[in-house]
PDB file of C-alpha atoms in Angstrom:
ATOM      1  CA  UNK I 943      49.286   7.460-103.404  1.00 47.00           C
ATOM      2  CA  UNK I 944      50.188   3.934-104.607  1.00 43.00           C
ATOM      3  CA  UNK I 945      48.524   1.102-105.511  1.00 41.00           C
ATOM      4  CA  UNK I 946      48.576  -2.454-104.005  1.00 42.00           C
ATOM      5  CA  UNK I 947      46.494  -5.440-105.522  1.00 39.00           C
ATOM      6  CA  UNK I 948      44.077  -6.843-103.142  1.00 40.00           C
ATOM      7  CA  UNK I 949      42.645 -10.435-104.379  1.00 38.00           C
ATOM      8  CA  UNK I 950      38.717 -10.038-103.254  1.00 36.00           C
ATOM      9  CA  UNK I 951      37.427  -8.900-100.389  1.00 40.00           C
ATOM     10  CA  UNK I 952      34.691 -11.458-100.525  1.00 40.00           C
ATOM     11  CA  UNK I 953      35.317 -14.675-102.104  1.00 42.00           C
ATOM     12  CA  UNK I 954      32.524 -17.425-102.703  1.00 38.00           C
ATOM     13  CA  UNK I 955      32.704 -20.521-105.014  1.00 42.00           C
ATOM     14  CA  UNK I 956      31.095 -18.204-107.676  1.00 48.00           C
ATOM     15  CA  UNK I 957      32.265 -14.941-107.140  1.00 54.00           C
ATOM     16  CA  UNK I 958      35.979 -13.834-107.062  1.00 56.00           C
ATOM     17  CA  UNK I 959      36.443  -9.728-107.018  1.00 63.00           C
ATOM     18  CA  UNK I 960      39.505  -7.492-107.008  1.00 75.00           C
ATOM     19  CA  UNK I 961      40.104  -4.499-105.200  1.00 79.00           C
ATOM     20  CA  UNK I 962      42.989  -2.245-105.502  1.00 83.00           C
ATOM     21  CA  UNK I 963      44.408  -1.584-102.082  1.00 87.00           C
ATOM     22  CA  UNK I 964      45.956   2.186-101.978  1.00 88.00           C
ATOM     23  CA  UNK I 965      49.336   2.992-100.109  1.00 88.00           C
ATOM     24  CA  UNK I 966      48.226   5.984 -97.899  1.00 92.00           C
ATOM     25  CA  UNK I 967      50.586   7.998 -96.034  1.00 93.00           C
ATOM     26  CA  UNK I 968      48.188   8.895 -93.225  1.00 95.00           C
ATOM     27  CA  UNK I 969      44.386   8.286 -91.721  1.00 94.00           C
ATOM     28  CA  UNK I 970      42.991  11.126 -94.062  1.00 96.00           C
ATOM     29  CA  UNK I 971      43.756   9.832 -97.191  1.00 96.00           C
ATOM     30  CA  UNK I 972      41.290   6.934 -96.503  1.00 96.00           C
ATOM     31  CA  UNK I 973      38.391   9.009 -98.172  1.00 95.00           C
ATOM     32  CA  UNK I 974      40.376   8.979-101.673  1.00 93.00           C
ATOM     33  CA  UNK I 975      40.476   5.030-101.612  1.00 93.00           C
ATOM     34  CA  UNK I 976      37.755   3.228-103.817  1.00 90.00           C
ATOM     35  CA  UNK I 977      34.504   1.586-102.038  1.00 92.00           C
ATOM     36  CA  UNK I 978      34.134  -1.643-101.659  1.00 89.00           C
ATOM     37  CA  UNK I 979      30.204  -3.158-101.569  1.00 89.00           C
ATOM     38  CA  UNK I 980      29.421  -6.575 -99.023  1.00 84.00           C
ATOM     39  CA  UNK I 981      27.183  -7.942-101.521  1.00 77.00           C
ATOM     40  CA  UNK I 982      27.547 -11.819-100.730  1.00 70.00           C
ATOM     41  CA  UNK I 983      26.225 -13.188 -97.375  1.00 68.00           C
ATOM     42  CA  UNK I 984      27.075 -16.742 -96.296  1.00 64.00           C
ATOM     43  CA  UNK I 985      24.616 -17.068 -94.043  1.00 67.00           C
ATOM     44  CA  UNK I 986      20.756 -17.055 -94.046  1.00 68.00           C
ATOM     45  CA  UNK I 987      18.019 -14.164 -93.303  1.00 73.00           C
ATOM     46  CA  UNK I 988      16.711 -11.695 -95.106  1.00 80.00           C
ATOM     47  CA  UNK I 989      17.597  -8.805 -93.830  1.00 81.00           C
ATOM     48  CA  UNK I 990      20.699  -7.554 -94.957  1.00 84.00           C
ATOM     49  CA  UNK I 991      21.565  -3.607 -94.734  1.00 90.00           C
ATOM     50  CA  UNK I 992      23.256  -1.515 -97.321  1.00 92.00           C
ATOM     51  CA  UNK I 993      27.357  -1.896 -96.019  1.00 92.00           C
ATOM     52  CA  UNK I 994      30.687  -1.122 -98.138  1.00 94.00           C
ATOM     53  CA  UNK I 995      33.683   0.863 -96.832  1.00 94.00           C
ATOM     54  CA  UNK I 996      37.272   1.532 -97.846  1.00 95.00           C
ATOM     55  CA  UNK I 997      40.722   0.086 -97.348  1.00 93.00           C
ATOM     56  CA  UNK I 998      43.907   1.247 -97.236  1.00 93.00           C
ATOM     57  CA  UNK I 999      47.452   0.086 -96.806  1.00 91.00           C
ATOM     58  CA  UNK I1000      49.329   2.275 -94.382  1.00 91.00           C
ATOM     59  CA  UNK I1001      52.483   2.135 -95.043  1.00 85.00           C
ATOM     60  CA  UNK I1002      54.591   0.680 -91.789  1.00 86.00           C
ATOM     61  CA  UNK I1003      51.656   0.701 -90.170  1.00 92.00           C
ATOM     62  CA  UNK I1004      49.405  -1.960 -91.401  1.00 92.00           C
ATOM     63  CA  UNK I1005      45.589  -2.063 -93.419  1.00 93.00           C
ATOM     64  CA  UNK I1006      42.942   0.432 -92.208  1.00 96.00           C
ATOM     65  CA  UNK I1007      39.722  -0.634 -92.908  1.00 96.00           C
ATOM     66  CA  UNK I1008      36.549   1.954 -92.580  1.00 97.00           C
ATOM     67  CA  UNK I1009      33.185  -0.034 -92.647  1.00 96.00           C
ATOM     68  CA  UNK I1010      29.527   1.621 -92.760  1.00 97.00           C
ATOM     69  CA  UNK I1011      26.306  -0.305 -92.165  1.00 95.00           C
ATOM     70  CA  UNK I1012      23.095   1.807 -93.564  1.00 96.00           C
ATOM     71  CA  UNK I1013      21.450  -0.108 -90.524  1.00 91.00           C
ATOM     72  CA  UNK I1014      19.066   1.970 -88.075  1.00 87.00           C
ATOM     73  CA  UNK I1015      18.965   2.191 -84.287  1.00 89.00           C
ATOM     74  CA  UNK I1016      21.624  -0.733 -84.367  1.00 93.00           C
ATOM     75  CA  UNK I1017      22.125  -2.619 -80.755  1.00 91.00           C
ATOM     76  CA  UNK I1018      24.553  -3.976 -79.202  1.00 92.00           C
ATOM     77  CA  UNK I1019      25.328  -5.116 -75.123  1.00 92.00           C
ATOM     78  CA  UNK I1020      28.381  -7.279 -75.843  1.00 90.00           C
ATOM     79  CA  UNK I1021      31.362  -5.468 -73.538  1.00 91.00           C
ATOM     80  CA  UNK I1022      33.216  -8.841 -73.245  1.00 89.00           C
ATOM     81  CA  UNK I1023      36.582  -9.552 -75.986  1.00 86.00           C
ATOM     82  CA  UNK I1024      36.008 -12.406 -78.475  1.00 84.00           C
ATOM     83  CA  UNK I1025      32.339 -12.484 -76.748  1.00 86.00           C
ATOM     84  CA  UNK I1026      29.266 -13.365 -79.091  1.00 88.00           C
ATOM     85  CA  UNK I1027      29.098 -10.054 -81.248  1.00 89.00           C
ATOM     86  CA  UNK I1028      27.685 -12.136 -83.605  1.00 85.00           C
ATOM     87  CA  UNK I1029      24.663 -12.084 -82.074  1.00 86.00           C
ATOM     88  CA  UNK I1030      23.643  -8.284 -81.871  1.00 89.00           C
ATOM     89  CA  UNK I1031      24.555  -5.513 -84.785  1.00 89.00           C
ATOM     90  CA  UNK I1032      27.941  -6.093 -86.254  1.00 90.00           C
ATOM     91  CA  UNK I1033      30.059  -6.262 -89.090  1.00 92.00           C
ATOM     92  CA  UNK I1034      33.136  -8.618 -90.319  1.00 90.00           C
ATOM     93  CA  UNK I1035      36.342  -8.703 -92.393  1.00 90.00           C
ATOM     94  CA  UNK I1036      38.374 -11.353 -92.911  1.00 88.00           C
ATOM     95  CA  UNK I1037      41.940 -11.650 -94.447  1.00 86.00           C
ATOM     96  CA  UNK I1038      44.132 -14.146 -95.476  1.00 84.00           C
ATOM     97  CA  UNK I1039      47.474 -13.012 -96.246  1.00 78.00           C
ATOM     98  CA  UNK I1040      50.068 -15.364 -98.614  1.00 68.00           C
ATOM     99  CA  UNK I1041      47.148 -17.391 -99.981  1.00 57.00           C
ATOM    100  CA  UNK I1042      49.759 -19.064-102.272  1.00 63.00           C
ATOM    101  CA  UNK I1043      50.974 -20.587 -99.405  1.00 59.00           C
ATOM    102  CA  UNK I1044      49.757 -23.961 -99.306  1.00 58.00           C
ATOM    103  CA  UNK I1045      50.731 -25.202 -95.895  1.00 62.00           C
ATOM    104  CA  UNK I1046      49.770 -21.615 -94.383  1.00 63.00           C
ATOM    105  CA  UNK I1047      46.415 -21.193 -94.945  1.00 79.00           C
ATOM    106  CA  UNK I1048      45.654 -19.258 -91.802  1.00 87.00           C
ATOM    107  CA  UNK I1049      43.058 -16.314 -92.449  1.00 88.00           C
ATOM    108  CA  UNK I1050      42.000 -13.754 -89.869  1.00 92.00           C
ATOM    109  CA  UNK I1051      38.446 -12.599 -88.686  1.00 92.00           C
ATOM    110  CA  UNK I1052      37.731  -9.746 -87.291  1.00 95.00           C
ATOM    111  CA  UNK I1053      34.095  -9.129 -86.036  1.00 94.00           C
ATOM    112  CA  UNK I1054      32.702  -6.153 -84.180  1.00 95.00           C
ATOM    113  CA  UNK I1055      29.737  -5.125 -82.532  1.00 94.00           C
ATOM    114  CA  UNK I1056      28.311  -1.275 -82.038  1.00 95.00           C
ATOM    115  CA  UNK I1057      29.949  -0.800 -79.013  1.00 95.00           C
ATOM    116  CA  UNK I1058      33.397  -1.241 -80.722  1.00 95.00           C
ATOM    117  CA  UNK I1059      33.340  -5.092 -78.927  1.00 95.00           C
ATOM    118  CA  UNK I1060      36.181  -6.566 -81.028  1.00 95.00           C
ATOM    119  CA  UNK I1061      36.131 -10.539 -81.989  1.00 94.00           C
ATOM    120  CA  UNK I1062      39.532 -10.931 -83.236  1.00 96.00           C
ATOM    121  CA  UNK I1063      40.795 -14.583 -84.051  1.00 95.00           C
ATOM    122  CA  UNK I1064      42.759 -16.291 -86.723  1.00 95.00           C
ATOM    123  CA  UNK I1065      43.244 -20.137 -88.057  1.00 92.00           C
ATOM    124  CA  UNK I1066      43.058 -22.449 -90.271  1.00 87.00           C
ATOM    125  CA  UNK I1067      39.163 -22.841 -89.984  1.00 82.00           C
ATOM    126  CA  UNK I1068      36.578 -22.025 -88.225  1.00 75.00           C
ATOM    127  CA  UNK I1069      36.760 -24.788 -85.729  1.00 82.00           C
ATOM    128  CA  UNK I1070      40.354 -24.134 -84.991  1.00 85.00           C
ATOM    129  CA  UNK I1071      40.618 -20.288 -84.831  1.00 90.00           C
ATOM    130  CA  UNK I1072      42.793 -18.990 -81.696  1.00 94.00           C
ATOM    131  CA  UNK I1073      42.065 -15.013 -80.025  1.00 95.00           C
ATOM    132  CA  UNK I1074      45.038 -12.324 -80.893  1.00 96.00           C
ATOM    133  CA  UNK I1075      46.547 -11.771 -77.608  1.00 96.00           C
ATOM    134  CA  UNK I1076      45.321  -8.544 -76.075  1.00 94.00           C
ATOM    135  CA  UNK I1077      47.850  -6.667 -76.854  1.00 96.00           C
ATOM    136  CA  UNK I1078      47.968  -7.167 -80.403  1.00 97.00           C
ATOM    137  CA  UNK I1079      44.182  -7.073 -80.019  1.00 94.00           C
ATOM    138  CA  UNK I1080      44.380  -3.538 -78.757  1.00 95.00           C
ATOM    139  CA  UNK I1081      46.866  -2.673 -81.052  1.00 96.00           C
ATOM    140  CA  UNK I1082      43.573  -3.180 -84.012  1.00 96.00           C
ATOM    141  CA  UNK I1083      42.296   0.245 -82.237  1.00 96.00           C
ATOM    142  CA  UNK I1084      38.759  -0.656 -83.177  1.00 96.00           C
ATOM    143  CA  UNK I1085      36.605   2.321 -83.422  1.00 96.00           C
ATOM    144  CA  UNK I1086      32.448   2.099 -83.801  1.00 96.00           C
ATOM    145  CA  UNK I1087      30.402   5.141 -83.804  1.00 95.00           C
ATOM    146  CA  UNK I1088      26.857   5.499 -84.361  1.00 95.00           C
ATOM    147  CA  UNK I1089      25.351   8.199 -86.611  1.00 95.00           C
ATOM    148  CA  UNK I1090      21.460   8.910 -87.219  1.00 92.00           C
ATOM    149  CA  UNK I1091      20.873   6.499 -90.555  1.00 94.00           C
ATOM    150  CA  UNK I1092      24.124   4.194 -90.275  1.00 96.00           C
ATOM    151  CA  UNK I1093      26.944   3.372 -87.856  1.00 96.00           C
ATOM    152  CA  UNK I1094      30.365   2.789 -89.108  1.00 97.00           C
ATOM    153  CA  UNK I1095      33.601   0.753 -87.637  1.00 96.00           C
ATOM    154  CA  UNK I1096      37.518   1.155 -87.993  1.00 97.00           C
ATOM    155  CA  UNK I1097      40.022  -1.081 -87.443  1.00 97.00           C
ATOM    156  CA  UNK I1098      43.165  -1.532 -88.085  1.00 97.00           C
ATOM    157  CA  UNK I1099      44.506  -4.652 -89.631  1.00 95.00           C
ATOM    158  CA  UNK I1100      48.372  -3.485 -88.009  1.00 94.00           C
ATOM    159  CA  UNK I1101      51.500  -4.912 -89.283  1.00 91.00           C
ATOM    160  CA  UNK I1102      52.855  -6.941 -85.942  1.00 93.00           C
ATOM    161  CA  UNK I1103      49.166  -9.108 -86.176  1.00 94.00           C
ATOM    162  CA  UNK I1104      50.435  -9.866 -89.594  1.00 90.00           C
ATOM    163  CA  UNK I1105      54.002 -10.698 -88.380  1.00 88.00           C
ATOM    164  CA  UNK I1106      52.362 -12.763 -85.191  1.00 92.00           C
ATOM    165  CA  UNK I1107      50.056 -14.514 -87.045  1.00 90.00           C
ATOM    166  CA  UNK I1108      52.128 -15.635 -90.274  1.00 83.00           C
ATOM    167  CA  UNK I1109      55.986 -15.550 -88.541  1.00 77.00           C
ATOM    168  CA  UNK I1110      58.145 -12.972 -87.801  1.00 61.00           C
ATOM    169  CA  UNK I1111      60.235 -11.590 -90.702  1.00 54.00           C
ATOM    170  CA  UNK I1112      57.809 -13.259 -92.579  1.00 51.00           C
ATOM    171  CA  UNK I1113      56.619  -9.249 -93.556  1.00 50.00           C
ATOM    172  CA  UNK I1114      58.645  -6.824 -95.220  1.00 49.00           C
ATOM    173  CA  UNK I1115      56.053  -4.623 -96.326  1.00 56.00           C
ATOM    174  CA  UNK I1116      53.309  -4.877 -98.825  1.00 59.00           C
ATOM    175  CA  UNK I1117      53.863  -2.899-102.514  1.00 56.00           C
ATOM    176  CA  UNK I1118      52.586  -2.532-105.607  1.00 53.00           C
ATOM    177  CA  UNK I1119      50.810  -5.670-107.634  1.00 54.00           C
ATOM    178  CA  UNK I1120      51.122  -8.241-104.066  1.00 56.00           C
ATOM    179  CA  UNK I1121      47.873  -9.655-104.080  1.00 56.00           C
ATOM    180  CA  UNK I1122      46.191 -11.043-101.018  1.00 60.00           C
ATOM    181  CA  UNK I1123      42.267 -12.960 -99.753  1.00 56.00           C
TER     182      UNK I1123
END
């Protein structure tokens, strides 16, 4: 297993964190990659469950992310794509990919509800952001399950979202020391 340099997983004006990104040969080898803690909310409330989860790079295949939420009898009714999962149980990830490049500065977010309802949009901002076509949407293979203490989500971060979003060719694979938002 190799290592990849991931530059934060959450970034704020006062917190910048780095998390090594393993090169995983297959699905299983996600449970040997280091945990990652959400620890810095942007937005208001107080309640705020326990969540962290894992990433992985596989390799040709894109970023598998595993996500659990220590959140109880979560809900969620949201069945429509890009509908408002914000709104019921969910969880986020966002990633930018060549934050060096200046006149690029296109980030994805990915947002899902219990029911596995997948948000999936990318831009410059939050004003601006465009849906993933569905194919490339379905391609994410979001998975949600819900357990008796927590519920946890999966999604794929594949490699043709990356080359759709930032220009084809524009990938030719992730290794060791790259360093992405």
């Amino acid at each position: 297993m190799k290592t990849a340099r991931l530059r934060s997983i959450v970034q704020t004006e006062e917190n910048d964190m780095e998390y090594l990104v393993k090169t995983i040969e297959n699905r299983d080898q996600l449970d040997q990659c280091e945990l990652f803690y959400v620890d810095q909310y942007n937005w208001g409330g107080d309640y705020r469950p326990k969540t962290y989860g894992r990433m992985g790079y596989w390799k040709n295949h894109g970023f598998l992310v595993q996500m659990t939420s220590e959140e109880k009898n979560p809900t969620g009714v949201c069945t429509e794509p890009d509908g408002m999962v914000c709104r019921e149980t969910a969880m986020e990830a966002f990633f930018q990919f060549f934050p060096k490049d200046c006149e690029n500065q296109i980030y994805l977010n990915f947002e899902a509800n219990v029911l596995g309802t997948l948000h999936a949009k990318y831009g410059r901002s939050r004003k601006d952001r465009q849906p993933l076509p569905m194919k490339l949407r379905d391609a994410c293979g979001c998975r949600c399950r819900i357990l008796e203490n927590c519920w946890k989500m999966e999604i794929m971060v594949p490699i043709e979202v990356i080359d759709y979003v930032y220009g084809k060719n524009e990938v030719t694979g992730f290794g060791s020391g790259d360093s992405f938002k």
